[in-house]
Amino acid sequence: MKVFYDKNANTSLLRDRRVAVIGYGSQGHAHALNLKDSGVDVVVGVREGGESWRKAAAAGLKVATVEKAASSADLVILLIPDETIARVYREAVEPSMRQGATLAFAHGFNIHYGQVVPRSDLDVIMIAPKAPGHTVRSTYTGGGGVPALIAVAQDKSGSARDVALAYASAIGCGRSGVIETDFREETETDLFGEQAVLCGGTVELIKAGFDTLVEAGYAPEMAYFECLHELKLIVDLIYEGGIGTMNYGISNNAEFGEYLTGPRIVTDDTRAAMKATLHAIQSGEYAKAFILESQAGGPTLQSRRRLTAAHPIEIVGAKLRAMMPWIGQSALVDRAKN
Ligand code: NDP
Ligand code: MG
């Protein structure tokens, strides 16, 4: 597998081009600010009068409506929620985009599952940073970058891949590594990773551990530190040096417990559930559920957010974090700004 770095990118491809970043949320604010700091001409396209308009203008960026931003740009990247992309593309972006311009995504969902069928004169590319948007920004300002995947779905100009690589480099990803893939592989592995391990698996593991201790009569504060707070400290070691470094840093006692108990928690049943999860992603069954959820007005998202907020781990967590003010001082997320 080939990994590209800044030295492989022809950043002059973006020099005389204007980029319209549609959306100023998690990814949008990070791409817009990183591109601008890399010397690219950027305009942010958002809804007039929305929160994002205020935030992007306050950050010193050019701001316009989605239509005006899209019609003024050579490259348009859609950084709004996946479930809104098809409609916004159809109504505001496609009718505005210049002939032969480049349409870009940060996730392959809408192309791979046929929700967006792009105009045939466009180049269609993906630049998918492998990190939350707030980390894309904080890593860049710290002099680093997060890894990214790039892919090409339509190449009318013959330079689609080079433009994707130049864009990845301009948002900082060429500092840590850019891998070329295709829309299918990115979409399916991304959905699997976040569902089985990163978000779905991890959150349920944390809650199950916390609930087990609390139900057995231990203090919720203890359970919070053991099952949530310390997870970051362990993951930091894994991130830095792999599983071996983590095992080197923990006690022999913890390491022995890992070997004895880990496979009792993540069992053959868990692995079978992972395979079923992957199958639902590959078959489009998951995509259909997500699209229907959005068409129904997001009932599952809304009720699950409410239930999560009421879970004792969130309540005790907020109280304990307030006693650790240094956590907030280096906050990645500031809801008033990004
Ligand atoms: P967000 O949920 O953070 O996007 C919010 C932005 O979208 C706001 O600017 C909001 O504007 C705007 N918006 C919402 N609805 C509409 C609409 N109907 N019309 C116009 N603007 C709208 O998105 P993410 O950054 O999470 O995701 C963007 C893309 O990046 C997705 O394809 C996602 O899969 C991908 N991605 C996301 C990652 C992440 O870290 N979150 C990681 C890697 C890829 P307003 O203030 O006006 O409501
Ligand atoms: Mg994702």
Short mmCIF file of C-alpha atoms and ligand atoms in Angstrom, two decimals:
data_model
loop_
_atom_site.label_atom_id
_atom_site.label_comp_id
_atom_site.label_asym_id
_atom_site.label_seq_id
_atom_site.Cartn_x
_atom_site.Cartn_y
_atom_site.Cartn_z
CA MET A 1 0.00 0.00 0.00
CA LYS A 2 1.36 3.40 -1.01
CA VAL A 3 1.41 6.24 1.53
CA PHE A 4 1.77 9.82 0.27
CA TYR A 5 3.32 12.75 2.12
CA ASP A 6 3.62 16.51 1.60
CA LYS A 7 6.62 15.99 -0.68
CA ASN A 8 4.43 13.98 -3.10
CA ALA A 9 1.72 16.67 -3.27
CA ASN A 10 1.56 19.34 -5.97
CA THR A 11 0.08 22.11 -3.83
CA SER A 12 0.25 24.59 -6.74
CA LEU A 13 -2.90 22.84 -8.01
CA LEU A 14 -4.86 24.75 -5.35
CA ARG A 15 -3.03 28.03 -5.73
CA ASP A 16 -5.19 29.60 -8.42
CA ARG A 17 -8.37 27.88 -7.34
CA ARG A 18 -11.09 28.85 -4.94
CA VAL A 19 -12.41 26.24 -2.50
CA ALA A 20 -15.98 26.43 -1.19
CA VAL A 21 -16.34 24.63 2.13
CA ILE A 22 -20.05 23.90 2.54
CA GLY A 23 -20.84 23.62 6.25
CA TYR A 24 -19.00 24.95 9.28
CA GLY A 25 -19.42 22.12 11.76
CA SER A 26 -16.91 19.57 13.02
CA GLN A 27 -15.08 19.00 9.71
CA GLY A 28 -16.11 22.27 8.05
CA HIS A 29 -14.45 24.64 10.51
CA ALA A 30 -11.26 22.57 10.50
CA HIS A 31 -10.95 22.35 6.70
CA ALA A 32 -11.81 26.03 6.16
CA LEU A 33 -9.32 27.30 8.74
CA ASN A 34 -6.52 24.87 7.78
CA LEU A 35 -6.93 25.69 4.06
CA LYS A 36 -6.86 29.42 4.79
CA ASP A 37 -3.76 29.07 6.95
CA SER A 38 -2.15 27.09 4.10
CA GLY A 39 -2.72 30.04 1.76
CA VAL A 40 -5.74 28.70 -0.15
CA ASP A 41 -8.58 31.05 -1.20
CA VAL A 42 -11.54 29.77 0.83
CA VAL A 43 -15.19 30.71 1.08
CA VAL A 44 -17.54 29.08 3.56
CA GLY A 45 -21.05 28.29 2.28
CA VAL A 46 -23.72 28.11 4.98
CA ARG A 47 -27.33 29.00 5.71
CA GLU A 48 -28.00 32.68 6.08
CA GLY A 49 -28.69 33.67 9.67
CA GLY A 50 -27.57 30.27 11.04
CA GLU A 51 -25.15 29.74 13.93
CA SER A 52 -22.47 28.65 11.48
CA TRP A 53 -22.63 31.91 9.55
CA ARG A 54 -21.83 33.81 12.75
CA LYS A 55 -19.01 31.43 13.78
CA ALA A 56 -17.30 31.43 10.37
CA ALA A 57 -17.50 35.21 10.04
CA ALA A 58 -16.17 35.61 13.59
CA ALA A 59 -13.18 33.44 12.62
CA GLY A 60 -12.36 35.91 9.82
CA LEU A 61 -13.47 33.73 6.91
CA LYS A 62 -15.35 34.79 3.77
CA VAL A 63 -18.96 33.62 4.15
CA ALA A 64 -21.70 33.28 1.54
CA THR A 65 -24.89 31.32 0.93
CA VAL A 66 -24.40 27.73 -0.24
CA GLU A 67 -25.43 28.70 -3.81
CA LYS A 68 -23.10 31.73 -4.01
CA ALA A 69 -20.15 29.87 -2.48
CA ALA A 70 -20.62 26.91 -4.84
CA SER A 71 -20.96 29.08 -7.96
CA SER A 72 -17.79 31.04 -7.13
CA ALA A 73 -15.56 28.02 -6.56
CA ASP A 74 -13.44 25.58 -8.54
CA LEU A 75 -13.68 22.97 -5.80
CA VAL A 76 -16.74 22.45 -3.60
CA ILE A 77 -16.51 20.19 -0.55
CA LEU A 78 -19.70 19.10 1.20
CA LEU A 79 -19.08 19.11 4.97
CA ILE A 80 -22.64 18.99 6.24
CA PRO A 81 -24.33 15.99 7.90
CA ASP A 82 -24.44 12.94 5.61
CA GLU A 83 -28.23 12.79 5.82
CA THR A 84 -28.56 16.37 4.47
CA ILE A 85 -26.05 16.08 1.63
CA ALA A 86 -28.32 14.59 -1.07
CA ARG A 87 -30.95 17.32 -0.80
CA VAL A 88 -28.50 20.22 -0.45
CA TYR A 89 -26.50 18.89 -3.41
CA ARG A 90 -29.61 18.54 -5.57
CA GLU A 91 -31.20 21.87 -4.66
CA ALA A 92 -28.32 24.27 -4.06
CA VAL A 93 -24.99 22.82 -5.18
CA GLU A 94 -25.46 21.05 -8.50
CA PRO A 95 -27.37 23.93 -10.15
CA SER A 96 -24.65 26.38 -9.00
CA MET A 97 -21.43 24.52 -9.76
CA ARG A 98 -19.24 25.61 -12.66
CA GLN A 99 -18.67 23.29 -15.63
CA GLY A 100 -15.69 21.02 -15.01
CA ALA A 101 -15.36 21.94 -11.34
CA THR A 102 -14.46 19.47 -8.59
CA LEU A 103 -16.99 18.07 -6.12
CA ALA A 104 -15.50 16.68 -2.91
CA PHE A 105 -16.64 14.70 0.12
CA ALA A 106 -15.10 13.75 3.46
CA HIS A 107 -16.94 10.42 3.54
CA GLY A 108 -18.09 8.17 0.72
CA PHE A 109 -21.58 7.42 2.06
CA ASN A 110 -23.70 9.46 -0.38
CA ILE A 111 -21.82 8.40 -3.51
CA HIS A 112 -21.39 4.76 -2.52
CA TYR A 113 -25.06 4.26 -1.61
CA GLY A 114 -26.31 6.19 -4.66
CA GLN A 115 -27.81 9.16 -2.80
CA VAL A 116 -25.82 11.65 -4.89
CA VAL A 117 -25.40 11.02 -8.60
CA PRO A 118 -23.03 13.80 -9.63
CA ARG A 119 -23.25 15.79 -12.85
CA SER A 120 -21.11 14.09 -15.47
CA ASP A 121 -18.84 17.08 -16.19
CA LEU A 122 -17.54 17.19 -12.59
CA ASP A 123 -14.50 15.60 -11.04
CA VAL A 124 -15.59 13.77 -7.88
CA ILE A 125 -13.10 13.13 -5.11
CA MET A 126 -12.90 12.32 -1.43
CA ILE A 127 -10.56 13.58 1.25
CA ALA A 128 -11.47 11.77 4.46
CA PRO A 129 -9.41 12.77 7.50
CA LYS A 130 -9.22 9.90 9.95
CA ALA A 131 -10.08 12.05 12.97
CA PRO A 132 -12.86 14.19 14.41
CA GLY A 133 -12.87 17.68 12.90
CA HIS A 134 -11.75 19.33 16.12
CA THR A 135 -8.64 17.13 16.09
CA VAL A 136 -8.02 17.95 12.41
CA ARG A 137 -7.77 21.59 13.49
CA SER A 138 -5.88 21.22 16.77
CA THR A 139 -3.28 18.87 15.25
CA TYR A 140 -2.69 21.27 12.35
CA THR A 141 -2.22 24.31 14.59
CA GLY A 142 0.18 22.21 16.69
CA GLY A 143 2.34 21.66 13.58
CA GLY A 144 1.17 18.11 12.84
CA GLY A 145 -1.64 16.55 10.90
CA VAL A 146 -4.00 13.60 11.01
CA PRO A 147 -3.88 10.76 8.46
CA ALA A 148 -6.38 10.88 5.60
CA LEU A 149 -7.79 8.71 2.87
CA ILE A 150 -8.26 10.04 -0.65
CA ALA A 151 -10.30 8.56 -3.48
CA VAL A 152 -11.58 9.43 -6.93
CA ALA A 153 -15.08 8.58 -8.18
CA GLN A 154 -15.06 10.64 -11.38
CA ASP A 155 -12.02 11.98 -13.21
CA LYS A 156 -12.99 14.23 -16.12
CA SER A 157 -9.92 16.45 -15.90
CA GLY A 158 -7.34 13.72 -15.51
CA SER A 159 -5.96 15.45 -12.42
CA ALA A 160 -8.62 14.49 -9.84
CA ARG A 161 -6.25 12.41 -7.73
CA ASP A 162 -3.56 15.08 -7.71
CA VAL A 163 -6.10 17.68 -6.57
CA ALA A 164 -7.29 15.37 -3.80
CA LEU A 165 -3.70 14.90 -2.64
CA ALA A 166 -3.02 18.66 -2.79
CA TYR A 167 -6.16 19.28 -0.70
CA ALA A 168 -5.17 16.61 1.84
CA SER A 169 -1.77 18.25 2.13
CA ALA A 170 -3.29 21.72 2.57
CA ILE A 171 -5.36 20.57 5.55
CA GLY A 172 -2.26 19.05 7.16
CA CYS A 173 -2.76 15.37 6.35
CA GLY A 174 0.41 15.10 4.24
CA ARG A 175 2.39 15.56 7.44
CA SER A 176 1.27 12.18 8.77
CA GLY A 177 0.30 10.16 5.69
CA VAL A 178 -2.33 10.00 2.95
CA ILE A 179 -3.57 6.66 1.63
CA GLU A 180 -5.37 6.23 -1.68
CA THR A 181 -8.49 4.09 -1.54
CA ASP A 182 -11.89 3.98 -3.26
CA PHE A 183 -15.32 5.16 -2.14
CA ARG A 184 -16.53 1.66 -1.30
CA GLU A 185 -13.59 0.72 0.89
CA GLU A 186 -13.58 4.04 2.75
CA THR A 187 -17.33 3.98 3.36
CA GLU A 188 -17.54 0.40 4.57
CA THR A 189 -14.44 0.42 6.76
CA ASP A 190 -15.30 3.83 8.24
CA LEU A 191 -18.83 2.77 9.18
CA PHE A 192 -17.57 -0.55 10.56
CA GLY A 193 -14.84 1.07 12.64
CA GLU A 194 -17.11 3.63 14.23
CA GLN A 195 -19.93 1.18 14.89
CA ALA A 196 -18.05 -1.89 16.09
CA VAL A 197 -15.04 -0.40 17.86
CA LEU A 198 -14.63 3.36 18.14
CA CYS A 199 -18.08 4.65 19.07
CA GLY A 200 -20.60 1.81 19.35
CA GLY A 201 -18.32 -0.80 20.89
CA THR A 202 -16.42 1.56 23.18
CA VAL A 203 -19.45 3.38 24.59
CA GLU A 204 -21.29 0.15 25.39
CA LEU A 205 -18.14 -1.31 26.97
CA ILE A 206 -17.72 1.76 29.17
CA LYS A 207 -21.36 1.78 30.24
CA ALA A 208 -21.44 -1.98 30.88
CA GLY A 209 -18.34 -1.74 33.08
CA PHE A 210 -19.73 1.25 34.98
CA ASP A 211 -23.17 -0.34 35.46
CA THR A 212 -21.61 -3.60 36.70
CA LEU A 213 -19.64 -1.83 39.43
CA VAL A 214 -22.49 0.49 40.46
CA GLU A 215 -25.05 -2.34 40.56
CA ALA A 216 -22.63 -4.26 42.83
CA GLY A 217 -22.73 -1.34 45.28
CA TYR A 218 -19.50 0.50 44.44
CA ALA A 219 -19.48 4.31 44.33
CA PRO A 220 -20.32 5.81 40.92
CA GLU A 221 -17.29 8.11 41.30
CA MET A 222 -14.99 5.07 41.57
CA ALA A 223 -16.74 3.40 38.65
CA TYR A 224 -16.34 6.56 36.54
CA PHE A 225 -12.60 6.78 37.12
CA GLU A 226 -12.04 3.06 36.51
CA CYS A 227 -14.18 2.61 33.41
CA LEU A 228 -14.16 6.00 31.64
CA HIS A 229 -11.48 8.42 32.82
CA GLU A 230 -8.64 5.90 32.74
CA LEU A 231 -9.59 4.68 29.28
CA LYS A 232 -7.91 7.74 27.78
CA LEU A 233 -4.71 7.08 29.71
CA ILE A 234 -4.60 3.52 28.39
CA VAL A 235 -5.49 4.54 24.82
CA ASP A 236 -2.78 7.24 24.91
CA LEU A 237 -0.20 4.50 25.54
CA ILE A 238 -1.61 2.29 22.77
CA TYR A 239 -1.67 5.29 20.38
CA GLU A 240 1.93 6.12 21.18
CA GLY A 241 3.51 2.70 20.92
CA GLY A 242 0.95 0.02 20.20
CA ILE A 243 -0.39 -2.67 22.49
CA GLY A 244 3.14 -3.69 23.54
CA THR A 245 3.95 -0.24 24.90
CA MET A 246 0.68 -0.16 26.83
CA ASN A 247 1.44 -3.56 28.34
CA TYR A 248 4.96 -2.36 29.22
CA GLY A 249 3.48 0.63 31.04
CA ILE A 250 0.84 -1.19 33.08
CA SER A 251 1.50 -3.60 35.95
CA ASN A 252 2.06 -7.32 35.40
CA ASN A 253 -1.13 -7.79 37.36
CA ALA A 254 -3.14 -5.66 34.93
CA GLU A 255 -1.48 -7.37 31.98
CA PHE A 256 -2.27 -10.86 33.28
CA GLY A 257 -5.90 -9.79 33.85
CA GLU A 258 -6.02 -8.50 30.29
CA TYR A 259 -5.07 -11.93 28.90
CA LEU A 260 -7.38 -13.84 31.22
CA THR A 261 -10.48 -11.65 31.00
CA GLY A 262 -10.32 -9.87 27.62
CA PRO A 263 -11.44 -12.94 25.63
CA ARG A 264 -14.23 -13.56 28.17
CA ILE A 265 -15.65 -10.10 27.36
CA VAL A 266 -15.04 -10.02 23.61
CA THR A 267 -16.18 -13.57 22.86
CA ASP A 268 -16.88 -15.58 19.72
CA ASP A 269 -20.40 -14.14 19.96
CA THR A 270 -18.94 -10.63 19.82
CA ARG A 271 -16.89 -11.53 16.78
CA ALA A 272 -20.00 -13.00 15.12
CA ALA A 273 -21.86 -9.76 15.88
CA MET A 274 -19.02 -7.83 14.26
CA LYS A 275 -19.34 -9.95 11.11
CA ALA A 276 -23.12 -9.32 11.06
CA THR A 277 -22.45 -5.59 11.47
CA LEU A 278 -20.09 -5.63 8.50
CA HIS A 279 -22.64 -7.54 6.44
CA ALA A 280 -25.37 -4.97 7.21
CA ILE A 281 -23.00 -2.24 6.05
CA GLN A 282 -22.00 -4.08 2.87
CA SER A 283 -25.58 -4.95 1.93
CA GLY A 284 -26.86 -1.39 2.37
CA GLU A 285 -29.17 -2.42 5.24
CA TYR A 286 -27.48 -0.02 7.67
CA ALA A 287 -27.50 2.83 5.11
CA LYS A 288 -31.22 2.33 4.56
CA ALA A 289 -31.91 2.46 8.31
CA PHE A 290 -29.93 5.70 8.65
CA ILE A 291 -31.63 7.34 5.66
CA LEU A 292 -35.09 6.36 6.96
CA GLU A 293 -34.17 7.62 10.44
CA SER A 294 -33.40 11.02 8.97
CA GLN A 295 -36.56 11.07 6.85
CA ALA A 296 -38.54 10.34 10.03
CA GLY A 297 -37.01 13.38 11.73
CA GLY A 298 -34.36 11.57 13.78
CA PRO A 299 -36.46 9.91 16.53
CA THR A 300 -33.75 7.43 17.52
CA LEU A 301 -31.03 10.06 17.61
CA GLN A 302 -33.17 12.37 19.75
CA SER A 303 -34.34 9.80 22.28
CA ARG A 304 -30.93 8.16 22.62
CA ARG A 305 -29.26 11.54 23.19
CA ARG A 306 -31.81 12.25 25.94
CA LEU A 307 -31.29 8.81 27.54
CA THR A 308 -27.50 9.14 27.38
CA ALA A 309 -27.65 12.55 29.06
CA ALA A 310 -29.69 11.02 31.90
CA HIS A 311 -27.35 8.04 32.43
CA PRO A 312 -25.60 8.21 35.83
CA ILE A 313 -22.16 8.05 34.16
CA GLU A 314 -22.82 11.39 32.43
CA ILE A 315 -24.12 12.99 35.62
CA VAL A 316 -21.28 11.87 37.86
CA GLY A 317 -18.81 12.55 35.02
CA ALA A 318 -19.83 16.20 34.68
CA LYS A 319 -19.40 16.65 38.44
CA LEU A 320 -15.96 15.02 38.53
CA ARG A 321 -14.66 16.82 35.45
CA ALA A 322 -15.62 20.14 37.03
CA MET A 323 -13.06 19.26 39.74
CA MET A 324 -10.37 18.81 37.05
CA PRO A 325 -10.37 22.24 35.40
CA TRP A 326 -7.19 21.53 33.40
CA ILE A 327 -9.18 19.14 31.21
CA GLY A 328 -11.34 22.05 30.02
CA GLN A 329 -8.35 24.35 29.50
CA SER A 330 -7.11 22.31 26.55
CA ALA A 331 -10.62 21.59 25.28
CA LEU A 332 -10.95 20.38 21.69
CA VAL A 333 -14.61 21.36 21.51
CA ASP A 334 -15.85 24.90 22.20
CA ARG A 335 -19.51 24.86 21.16
CA ALA A 336 -19.63 28.66 20.83
CA LYS A 337 -16.85 28.67 18.22
CA ASN A 338 -16.70 25.33 16.43
P1 NDP B 1 -21.68 18.55 11.21
O1 NDP B 1 -22.86 17.84 11.78
O2 NDP B 1 -20.68 19.07 12.18
O3 NDP B 1 -22.19 19.72 10.23
C1 NDP B 1 -22.80 20.85 10.73
C2 NDP B 1 -22.80 21.92 9.66
O4 NDP B 1 -23.73 21.58 8.64
C3 NDP B 1 -23.22 23.27 10.22
O5 NDP B 1 -22.45 24.26 9.59
C4 NDP B 1 -24.67 23.37 9.80
O6 NDP B 1 -25.07 24.70 9.61
C5 NDP B 1 -24.62 22.68 8.46
N1 NDP B 1 -25.90 22.14 8.03
C6 NDP B 1 -26.66 21.23 8.68
N2 NDP B 1 -27.77 20.96 7.98
C7 NDP B 1 -27.71 21.72 6.87
C8 NDP B 1 -28.58 21.92 5.76
N3 NDP B 1 -29.71 21.23 5.65
N4 NDP B 1 -28.20 22.81 4.82
C9 NDP B 1 -27.05 23.50 4.91
N5 NDP B 1 -26.20 23.37 5.95
C10 NDP B 1 -26.53 22.49 6.90
O7 NDP B 1 -20.98 17.60 10.12
P2 NDP B 1 -19.62 16.75 10.28
O8 NDP B 1 -18.46 17.67 10.23
O9 NDP B 1 -19.75 15.79 11.42
O10 NDP B 1 -19.66 15.87 8.95
C11 NDP B 1 -19.44 16.45 7.68
C12 NDP B 1 -18.94 15.35 6.74
O11 NDP B 1 -17.65 14.91 7.18
C13 NDP B 1 -19.81 14.10 6.71
O12 NDP B 1 -19.77 13.58 5.40
C14 NDP B 1 -19.10 13.16 7.67
O13 NDP B 1 -19.35 11.79 7.42
C15 NDP B 1 -17.66 13.50 7.36
N6 NDP B 1 -16.72 13.19 8.43
C16 NDP B 1 -16.97 13.67 9.69
C17 NDP B 1 -16.08 13.45 10.71
C18 NDP B 1 -16.25 14.13 12.02
O14 NDP B 1 -15.28 14.24 12.72
N7 NDP B 1 -17.41 14.62 12.43
C19 NDP B 1 -14.88 12.61 10.49
C20 NDP B 1 -14.62 12.29 9.10
C21 NDP B 1 -15.57 12.54 8.13
P3 NDP B 1 -26.06 25.51 10.59
O15 NDP B 1 -25.21 26.10 11.69
O16 NDP B 1 -26.66 26.54 9.71
O17 NDP B 1 -27.04 24.50 11.12
MG MG B 2 -16.93 8.29 10.15
#
